[in-house]
Amino acid sequence: MEKLQKNINPIPVKTWNWLGVNTAVLEADIPAITDYSKQPVTKGSEKGVTITDIRLHRDTIKFMEKKMDAGASEEMRDFVKKNHNSGYFIEIEEGEKIETPIILQYDLDEENPTLIDDHFILAHENSEATIIINYTSSCIQNGFHSGVTKVFAQKGAVVHLIKVQMLADQDTHVDAISAITDEKGQIDFTLIELGALQTITGCRTQLVGKNSTGTIHSLYFGDKNRKIDINYVQTHQAPESLSSIEARGVLLDHSQKVFKGTLDFIKGSSGSKGKEEEYTVLLSPNVRNRSTPLMLCGEDAVEGQHAVSTGKMDENKLFYLMSRGLSDVEAKKLIIEADFQPILEKIPVIELRDAISTYLRRRLHHV
Amino acid sequence: MDKKKTVIEDIDRGLYDIKNEDHYRYKASKGLTSQIVLDISKEKNDPEWMREFRLRSLEIYNQIPMPTWGPSLHELDMDDIVTYVRPDTEMKGKWHEVPDDIKDTFERLGIPQAERESLAGVGAQYDSEVVYHSVKEELVKQGVVYTDMESALREYEPMIKEYFMKLVTPNDHKFVALHGAVWSGGSFVYVPPGVQVEIPLQSYFRLNSPGAGQFEHTLIIVDKGAKLHFIEGCSAPKYNVMNLHAGCVELYIKEDASLRYSTIENWSRNMLNLNTKRALVEKNGSIEWVSGSFGSKISMLYPRSILKGEGARAEFNGVTFAAGGQVLDTGAAVIHAAPYTSSNINSRSISKGGGVAVYRGAVKVAPNAHHCKSLVSCESLMLDDLSRSDTLPVIDIQNDEVDIGHEAKIGRISEEAIFYLMSRGISEQEAKAMIVRGFAEPIAKELPLEYAVEMNNLINIELEGTIG
């Protein structure tokens, strides 16, 4: 067992230490890493896609990794590289448009309580694919997941990566994504963080190609004593690049959340546009909600904006629904589901969308 | 054809850069040792408790590491800083008694004229000591106290002992600990209950001595139901050695009282400005900060308002103009520590020629501070790709009965706004001019007239093309 990682998920520019947002501290000890023996790939054998063990491609991806930000932290990246017990190199061939989503389903259980996964997605020129990685857990003891996913969208390629985390209440989830887009490349993330006792998750996209695009749509849900630390960074390194971050969340009980979202316009990114929005609904007097929307700008000819809004649920909406006969709890559930719906609709697999809705409804029973 | 860019001229500092010969009655040795602190304490004839306080602050200073965030302070070498310079004069109550060279400096800065025309009282500090102080007779009759800190320490010792560095304690950060050890000069204001001071008081801090530090302490207590507008101005000529400003401002606003605290900060480009300002606001009280940051090489300045009583309010209006070679890391923090409190932060920044403007802010809502509201708005104009503009706000909320919003923007002048104005018959050039001038207007309109004029002189905008 080893202790780890006090300085994970750092924001790109530090601020006052007393606010506690500069980095995250992993509170659980890392358990002994055992094998993960299940086969996670459930779909994705279509023509134009190859999915192979990442260890066979270390040399291929080395030069691409060098260009990438560390994501959560160097320390964590090294830990995953050294200890990973699952990992795939997913390659989409040039010009191929993959219709069926590629799905990796990871499920922690008593025989597989630890997962350290390391993935690399390479979308060659003008290819297109959707990849879904879903983490669930039926662990009775503390499950542990730590993973790194890297994405490289070459010229004109489009990658939609969906990550859904519905781990059990006592589990730990530490996840980092690093991504790079070439000219006219596009990487869209849909990131759903619903479970685990502690979640530390980061996503960094470097828009290195002219006219490239990076978007993040994110949902989080905190209840009980959950702690969530989210760190998204969109770095505009090329002219006329576009980015957006949209996050929505609900906090109740004694849950705590830190949301860090950064738009970074590097010198030379003229004509770029970035937008960030975070909207949090608070449903308990005991929650703690921290937001850190950073905007860093070294280029004059750009447009950046961010907005954060936090508060109680809209009283007018509640009143309206309750005047139509719904109970307080039913009305709140409906409003939350409606708030989440635009992001959930980005998941193209209906069964998964339904599973998330069912999971959320169960968790919302006491709002 | 390349699009022409808006040209914003550098600040003409001619007026501020005039330096006097370095006359002094006493000057501490360079550096920071317990002997130097004891020497300052002896020179100032401190009471015993203040001498001990200084030494304890020095110990804390030596224990606290340099900040691990913010601009680099590697150029600061305390071994090269003189922490105390007593000018070659006593404090005077009439301008004609002030030595000519010092008086001329303040004349050039327009302080005596402002006093005659629009102020109820003036304090003028030169290097480490206040050299001139006056307050209108009618205010004295109403019980208003406006004096220098050294006199206050003698004449109002129990009150000073009760409030001095209780709101900003030496443990807060390294430069406050430094301040606690070597402070000198500054102003003390007490406004009795119910007294409305309708015309402003002003303190002006001028640092003349090269390589010196200025560590003035401002303590203001606005008692129940009272009202005050206090203006602070500061400047220094430019030398080739680094100067340091680590002042401290403590503001106590009692129940139903209100204070407006306006600052135009225009230090020279060899100055490290590491000032600390804090206000404690009780029930239904209000603090209003108006802040213009133009000078210094590096500034780290974030007025903090602690809303301690129910219904307390804070407002911050700040504008920052960072030119080449400057890092102006400024902002505001508000702690909502009671129910039904509200805050409004409005920050504008302009950076050009390699200047770095940073907005660093925090809004913190305590678990008991239900039904509080806060709105933060930051806008930045960056006028070339040599410059930087960063926005680093943090919002920390610990209950659910709140209404908190934050928004920030950076970018070009809106084409729609230009189109709208042109559709109303205004030329394109004038439309652009109006929009750029309007950018700083929300802050400028909050300043007293003479300061608004100074700010307009500082931001001399010559419109030739578009922003961006």
Coordinates of C-alpha atoms in Angstrom, one line a residue, chain A:
Chain A
M1 CA 0.0 0.0 0.0
E2 CA 1.4 3.4 -0.8
K3 CA 0.3 6.9 0.1
L4 CA 0.0 9.2 -2.8
Q5 CA -0.3 12.4 -4.4
K6 CA -0.8 15.5 -2.6
N7 CA -0.4 17.8 -5.5
I8 CA -2.7 16.4 -8.1
N9 CA -5.1 18.3 -10.4
P10 CA -3.1 21.6 -10.2
I11 CA -4.6 24.8 -11.7
P12 CA -2.3 26.4 -14.4
V13 CA -1.8 29.5 -12.2
K14 CA -1.8 29.3 -8.5
T15 CA -3.8 31.6 -6.3
W16 CA -4.2 32.1 -2.5
N17 CA -3.4 28.9 -0.6
W18 CA -6.2 29.6 2.0
L19 CA -8.8 28.9 -0.6
G20 CA -7.7 25.3 -1.0
V21 CA -8.1 25.2 -4.8
N22 CA -4.5 25.1 -6.1
T23 CA -4.2 21.3 -6.0
A24 CA -6.1 18.3 -4.8
V25 CA -5.0 15.8 -2.2
L26 CA -5.9 12.1 -2.6
E27 CA -7.4 11.1 0.8
A28 CA -7.4 7.3 0.4
D29 CA -4.4 5.1 0.5
I30 CA -3.6 3.4 -2.7
P31 CA -4.3 -0.3 -2.3
A32 CA -2.0 -3.1 -3.6
I33 CA -2.7 -3.2 -7.3
T34 CA -4.1 -6.6 -8.4
D35 CA -4.9 -7.8 -11.9
Y36 CA -8.0 -6.6 -13.6
S37 CA -9.1 -9.8 -15.3
K38 CA -12.3 -8.8 -17.1
Q39 CA -12.6 -8.0 -20.7
P40 CA -13.7 -4.4 -21.0
V41 CA -14.2 -4.0 -24.7
T42 CA -17.8 -4.7 -25.4
K43 CA -18.1 -3.1 -28.8
G44 CA -15.8 -1.8 -31.5
S45 CA -14.7 -4.4 -33.8
E46 CA -15.8 -2.5 -36.9
K47 CA -13.7 -2.0 -40.0
G48 CA -11.4 0.9 -39.7
V49 CA -10.8 0.5 -36.0
T50 CA -8.0 -1.4 -34.3
I51 CA -8.0 -1.9 -30.5
T52 CA -4.9 -3.5 -29.1
D53 CA -3.0 -3.7 -25.9
I54 CA -1.3 -0.3 -25.2
R55 CA 2.0 -2.0 -24.3
L56 CA 2.5 -3.0 -27.9
H57 CA 2.5 0.6 -29.0
R58 CA 4.8 2.4 -26.5
D59 CA 7.3 3.4 -29.1
T60 CA 4.5 4.7 -31.5
I61 CA 2.9 6.9 -28.9
K62 CA 6.1 8.2 -27.2
F63 CA 6.6 11.1 -29.5
M64 CA 3.0 12.2 -29.2
E65 CA 3.0 11.9 -25.5
K66 CA 5.9 14.3 -25.3
K67 CA 3.8 17.1 -26.7
M68 CA 1.0 16.6 -24.2
D69 CA 0.4 18.3 -20.9
A70 CA 0.5 16.0 -17.9
G71 CA -3.2 16.3 -17.2
A72 CA -3.7 15.6 -13.5
S73 CA 0.0 15.6 -12.6
E74 CA 3.4 14.2 -13.7
E75 CA 3.3 12.1 -10.5
M76 CA 0.0 10.5 -11.4
R77 CA 0.9 9.9 -15.0
D78 CA 4.0 8.1 -13.9
F79 CA 2.0 6.1 -11.4
V80 CA -0.4 4.9 -14.1
K81 CA 2.3 4.1 -16.5
K82 CA 4.1 2.0 -13.9
N83 CA 1.1 0.2 -12.4
H84 CA -1.5 -0.1 -15.2
N85 CA -3.5 -3.3 -15.3
S86 CA -5.6 -2.5 -18.3
G87 CA -5.1 -0.2 -21.3
Y88 CA -5.8 0.0 -25.0
F89 CA -4.4 1.7 -28.1
I90 CA -7.4 2.7 -30.2
E91 CA -6.6 3.7 -33.7
I92 CA -9.1 5.0 -36.2
E93 CA -7.9 4.8 -39.8
E94 CA -7.6 7.7 -42.1
G95 CA -10.9 8.9 -43.6
E96 CA -13.0 6.3 -41.7
K97 CA -16.2 7.4 -40.1
I98 CA -17.1 4.9 -37.4
E99 CA -20.8 4.8 -37.0
T100 CA -21.1 2.5 -33.9
P101 CA -19.6 3.8 -30.7
I102 CA -16.6 2.0 -29.3
I103 CA -17.4 1.0 -25.8
L104 CA -15.1 0.0 -22.9
Q105 CA -17.1 -1.1 -19.9
Y106 CA -15.1 -1.4 -16.6
D107 CA -16.8 -2.9 -13.6
L108 CA -15.0 -3.1 -10.2
D109 CA -16.0 -6.1 -8.1
E110 CA -14.6 -8.2 -5.2
E111 CA -12.2 -10.0 -7.5
N112 CA -11.2 -6.9 -9.4
P113 CA -11.2 -4.1 -6.9
T114 CA -8.5 -2.0 -8.5
L115 CA -8.3 -0.6 -11.9
I116 CA -5.4 1.4 -13.3
D117 CA -6.2 2.0 -17.0
D118 CA -4.0 3.7 -19.6
H119 CA -5.5 4.4 -23.0
F120 CA -4.4 6.2 -26.1
I121 CA -6.8 7.2 -28.9
L122 CA -5.3 8.1 -32.2
A123 CA -7.7 9.4 -34.8
H124 CA -5.9 9.7 -38.2
E125 CA -6.7 12.4 -40.7
N126 CA -10.4 13.1 -41.4
S127 CA -11.6 10.1 -39.4
E128 CA -14.4 10.2 -36.9
A129 CA -15.4 8.1 -33.9
T130 CA -17.2 8.0 -30.6
I131 CA -15.6 6.2 -27.7
I132 CA -17.4 5.5 -24.5
I133 CA -15.6 4.5 -21.3
N134 CA -18.0 3.5 -18.5
Y135 CA -16.9 2.9 -14.9
T136 CA -19.2 1.0 -12.6
S137 CA -18.7 -0.9 -9.4
S138 CA -20.2 -3.6 -7.3
C139 CA -17.4 -3.6 -4.7
I140 CA -18.3 -4.1 -1.1
Q141 CA -14.9 -3.0 0.0
N142 CA -13.2 0.1 -1.2
G143 CA -12.7 0.1 -4.9
F144 CA -9.9 2.1 -6.5
H145 CA -9.6 3.5 -10.0
S146 CA -6.9 5.7 -11.4
G147 CA -6.5 6.2 -15.1
V148 CA -5.0 8.2 -17.9
T149 CA -6.6 8.7 -21.3
K150 CA -4.8 10.5 -24.2
V151 CA -6.4 11.6 -27.4
F152 CA -4.8 12.8 -30.6
A153 CA -7.1 14.1 -33.3
Q154 CA -5.1 14.6 -36.5
K155 CA -6.0 17.0 -39.2
G156 CA -9.8 17.1 -39.7
A157 CA -10.5 14.2 -37.4
V158 CA -13.4 14.3 -35.0
V159 CA -13.3 12.4 -31.7
H160 CA -16.2 12.3 -29.2
L161 CA -15.0 10.8 -25.9
I162 CA -17.6 10.0 -23.3
K163 CA -16.6 9.0 -19.9
V164 CA -19.2 8.0 -17.3
Q165 CA -18.3 7.3 -13.7
M166 CA -20.9 5.6 -11.6
L167 CA -18.7 3.9 -9.0
A168 CA -19.9 2.8 -5.6
D169 CA -20.2 5.1 -2.6
Q170 CA -16.9 4.1 -0.9
D171 CA -14.7 4.0 -4.1
T172 CA -12.0 6.3 -5.2
H173 CA -11.8 7.7 -8.7
V174 CA -8.8 9.6 -10.1
D175 CA -8.9 10.3 -13.8
A176 CA -6.9 12.4 -16.2
I177 CA -7.3 13.2 -19.9
S178 CA -4.8 14.9 -22.1
A179 CA -5.8 15.7 -25.7
I180 CA -4.3 17.4 -28.7
T181 CA -6.0 18.5 -31.9
D182 CA -4.4 19.2 -35.2
E183 CA -5.6 21.6 -37.9
K184 CA -9.4 21.5 -38.1
G185 CA -9.4 18.6 -35.6
Q186 CA -12.2 18.4 -33.1
I187 CA -12.4 16.7 -29.8
D188 CA -15.7 16.7 -27.9
F189 CA -15.8 15.4 -24.3
T190 CA -18.9 14.4 -22.4
L191 CA -17.8 13.8 -18.8
I192 CA -20.2 12.5 -16.3
E193 CA -19.1 12.2 -12.7
L194 CA -21.8 10.8 -10.5
G195 CA -20.3 8.2 -8.0
A196 CA -17.3 7.4 -5.8
L197 CA -16.5 8.8 -2.4
Q198 CA -13.7 10.9 -3.8
T199 CA -13.4 12.0 -7.4
I200 CA -10.4 13.8 -8.8
T201 CA -10.7 14.3 -12.5
G202 CA -9.0 16.5 -15.0
C203 CA -9.1 17.1 -18.7
R204 CA -6.6 19.2 -20.7
T205 CA -7.0 19.9 -24.4
Q206 CA -4.3 21.6 -26.4
L207 CA -5.7 23.2 -29.5
V208 CA -2.5 23.2 -31.5
G209 CA -3.9 23.2 -35.0
K210 CA -5.5 26.2 -36.8
N211 CA -9.3 26.0 -36.7
S212 CA -9.4 23.2 -34.2
T213 CA -12.1 22.8 -31.7
G214 CA -12.4 21.5 -28.2
T215 CA -15.6 21.2 -26.2
I216 CA -16.3 19.8 -22.8
H217 CA -19.8 19.1 -21.5
S218 CA -19.8 18.0 -17.9
L219 CA -22.2 16.8 -15.3
Y220 CA -21.5 16.2 -11.6
F221 CA -23.6 15.0 -8.8
G222 CA -22.6 15.2 -5.1
D223 CA -24.5 13.7 -2.2
K224 CA -23.7 12.2 1.2
N225 CA -20.1 12.9 2.0
R226 CA -18.7 12.9 -1.6
K227 CA -15.8 15.1 -2.5
I228 CA -15.4 16.1 -6.2
D229 CA -12.4 17.9 -7.7
I230 CA -12.7 18.8 -11.3
N231 CA -10.1 20.5 -13.4
Y232 CA -10.6 21.3 -17.1
V233 CA -8.2 23.3 -19.2
Q234 CA -8.6 24.4 -22.8
T235 CA -5.4 25.8 -24.2
H236 CA -5.6 27.8 -27.4
Q237 CA -2.2 27.4 -29.1
A238 CA -3.3 28.0 -32.6
P239 CA -5.2 30.8 -34.5
E240 CA -8.9 30.7 -34.9
S241 CA -9.4 27.8 -32.5
L242 CA -12.6 27.4 -30.6
S243 CA -13.3 26.0 -27.2
S244 CA -16.1 25.7 -24.7
I245 CA -16.7 24.3 -21.3
E246 CA -20.2 23.8 -20.0
A247 CA -20.6 22.2 -16.5
R248 CA -23.8 21.6 -14.6
G249 CA -24.0 20.1 -11.2
V250 CA -26.1 19.4 -8.1
L251 CA -24.9 19.2 -4.5
L252 CA -26.7 17.9 -1.6
D253 CA -26.2 16.5 1.9
H254 CA -22.6 17.1 3.1
S255 CA -21.0 16.9 -0.3
Q256 CA -18.1 19.1 -1.4
K257 CA -17.0 20.1 -4.9
V258 CA -14.2 22.1 -6.4
F259 CA -14.6 23.1 -10.0
K260 CA -11.6 24.5 -11.8
G261 CA -12.1 25.6 -15.4
T262 CA -9.4 27.4 -17.4
L263 CA -9.4 29.1 -20.8
D264 CA -5.8 29.8 -21.8
F265 CA -5.1 31.9 -24.8
I266 CA -1.4 31.5 -25.7
K267 CA 0.3 34.2 -27.7
G268 CA -0.3 33.4 -31.4
S269 CA -3.9 32.2 -30.9
S270 CA -5.4 35.2 -32.6
G271 CA -9.0 34.9 -33.7
S272 CA -9.7 32.3 -31.1
K273 CA -12.8 32.1 -29.1
G274 CA -13.5 30.5 -25.8
K275 CA -16.5 30.2 -23.5
E276 CA -17.0 28.7 -20.1
E277 CA -20.2 28.3 -18.1
E278 CA -20.8 26.6 -14.8
Y279 CA -24.2 26.3 -13.1
T280 CA -24.6 24.7 -9.7
V281 CA -27.7 24.0 -7.8
L282 CA -27.3 23.7 -4.0
L283 CA -29.8 21.6 -2.1
S284 CA -28.5 21.4 1.4
P285 CA -27.2 24.0 3.9
N286 CA -24.2 21.7 4.6
V287 CA -22.6 21.6 1.1
R288 CA -19.4 23.3 0.2
N289 CA -19.2 24.5 -3.4
R290 CA -16.0 26.1 -4.8
S291 CA -15.6 27.4 -8.3
T292 CA -12.5 28.7 -9.9
P293 CA -13.1 29.9 -13.5
L294 CA -9.7 31.1 -14.8
M295 CA -9.1 33.0 -17.9
L296 CA -5.5 33.5 -19.0
C297 CA -4.7 35.6 -22.0
G298 CA -1.5 36.4 -23.8
E299 CA -3.1 37.3 -27.1
D300 CA -5.1 40.4 -27.8
A301 CA -7.3 39.4 -30.8
V302 CA -9.3 36.8 -28.9
E303 CA -12.7 36.6 -27.3
G304 CA -13.1 34.9 -24.0
Q305 CA -15.8 34.8 -21.5
H306 CA -16.9 32.9 -18.5
A307 CA -19.8 32.9 -16.2
V308 CA -20.6 31.1 -13.0
S309 CA -23.9 31.0 -11.2
T310 CA -24.7 29.3 -8.0
G311 CA -27.8 29.2 -5.9
K312 CA -31.0 27.5 -4.9
M313 CA -33.3 25.9 -7.4
D314 CA -35.5 28.3 -9.3
E315 CA -38.5 29.0 -7.0
N316 CA -40.8 29.9 -9.9
K317 CA -40.2 26.6 -11.7
L318 CA -40.8 24.7 -8.4
F319 CA -44.0 26.7 -7.7
Y320 CA -45.3 26.0 -11.2
L321 CA -44.7 22.3 -11.0
M322 CA -46.1 22.0 -7.5
S323 CA -49.2 23.9 -8.6
R324 CA -49.7 21.2 -11.2
G325 CA -49.8 18.6 -8.4
L326 CA -46.3 17.4 -8.1
S327 CA -44.7 16.9 -4.7
D328 CA -41.7 19.0 -3.6
V329 CA -39.4 16.0 -4.2
E330 CA -40.9 15.1 -7.5
A331 CA -40.7 18.7 -8.8
K332 CA -37.1 19.0 -7.8
K333 CA -36.2 15.7 -9.4
L334 CA -37.9 16.8 -12.6
I335 CA -36.1 20.1 -12.7
I336 CA -32.7 18.4 -12.1
E337 CA -33.4 15.9 -14.8
A338 CA -34.4 18.6 -17.2
D339 CA -31.2 20.6 -16.4
F340 CA -29.1 17.5 -17.1
Q341 CA -30.9 16.4 -20.2
P342 CA -29.1 18.5 -22.8
I343 CA -25.8 17.0 -21.7
L344 CA -27.1 13.4 -21.3
E345 CA -28.5 13.6 -24.8
K346 CA -24.9 13.8 -26.1
I347 CA -24.6 10.1 -25.2
P348 CA -25.6 8.2 -28.4
V349 CA -26.3 4.9 -26.6
I350 CA -29.9 4.8 -25.3
E351 CA -29.2 2.0 -22.9
L352 CA -26.4 3.9 -21.2
R353 CA -28.5 7.1 -21.0
D354 CA -31.3 5.1 -19.4
A355 CA -28.9 3.5 -16.9
I356 CA -27.6 7.0 -15.9
S357 CA -31.2 8.3 -15.5
T358 CA -32.1 5.4 -13.4
Y359 CA -29.0 5.8 -11.3
L360 CA -29.7 9.5 -10.8
R361 CA -33.3 9.0 -9.9
R362 CA -32.4 6.5 -7.3
R363 CA -29.9 8.9 -5.8
L364 CA -32.3 11.8 -5.9
H365 CA -34.9 10.1 -3.8
H366 CA -34.3 12.4 -0.8
V367 CA -33.7 15.8 -2.4

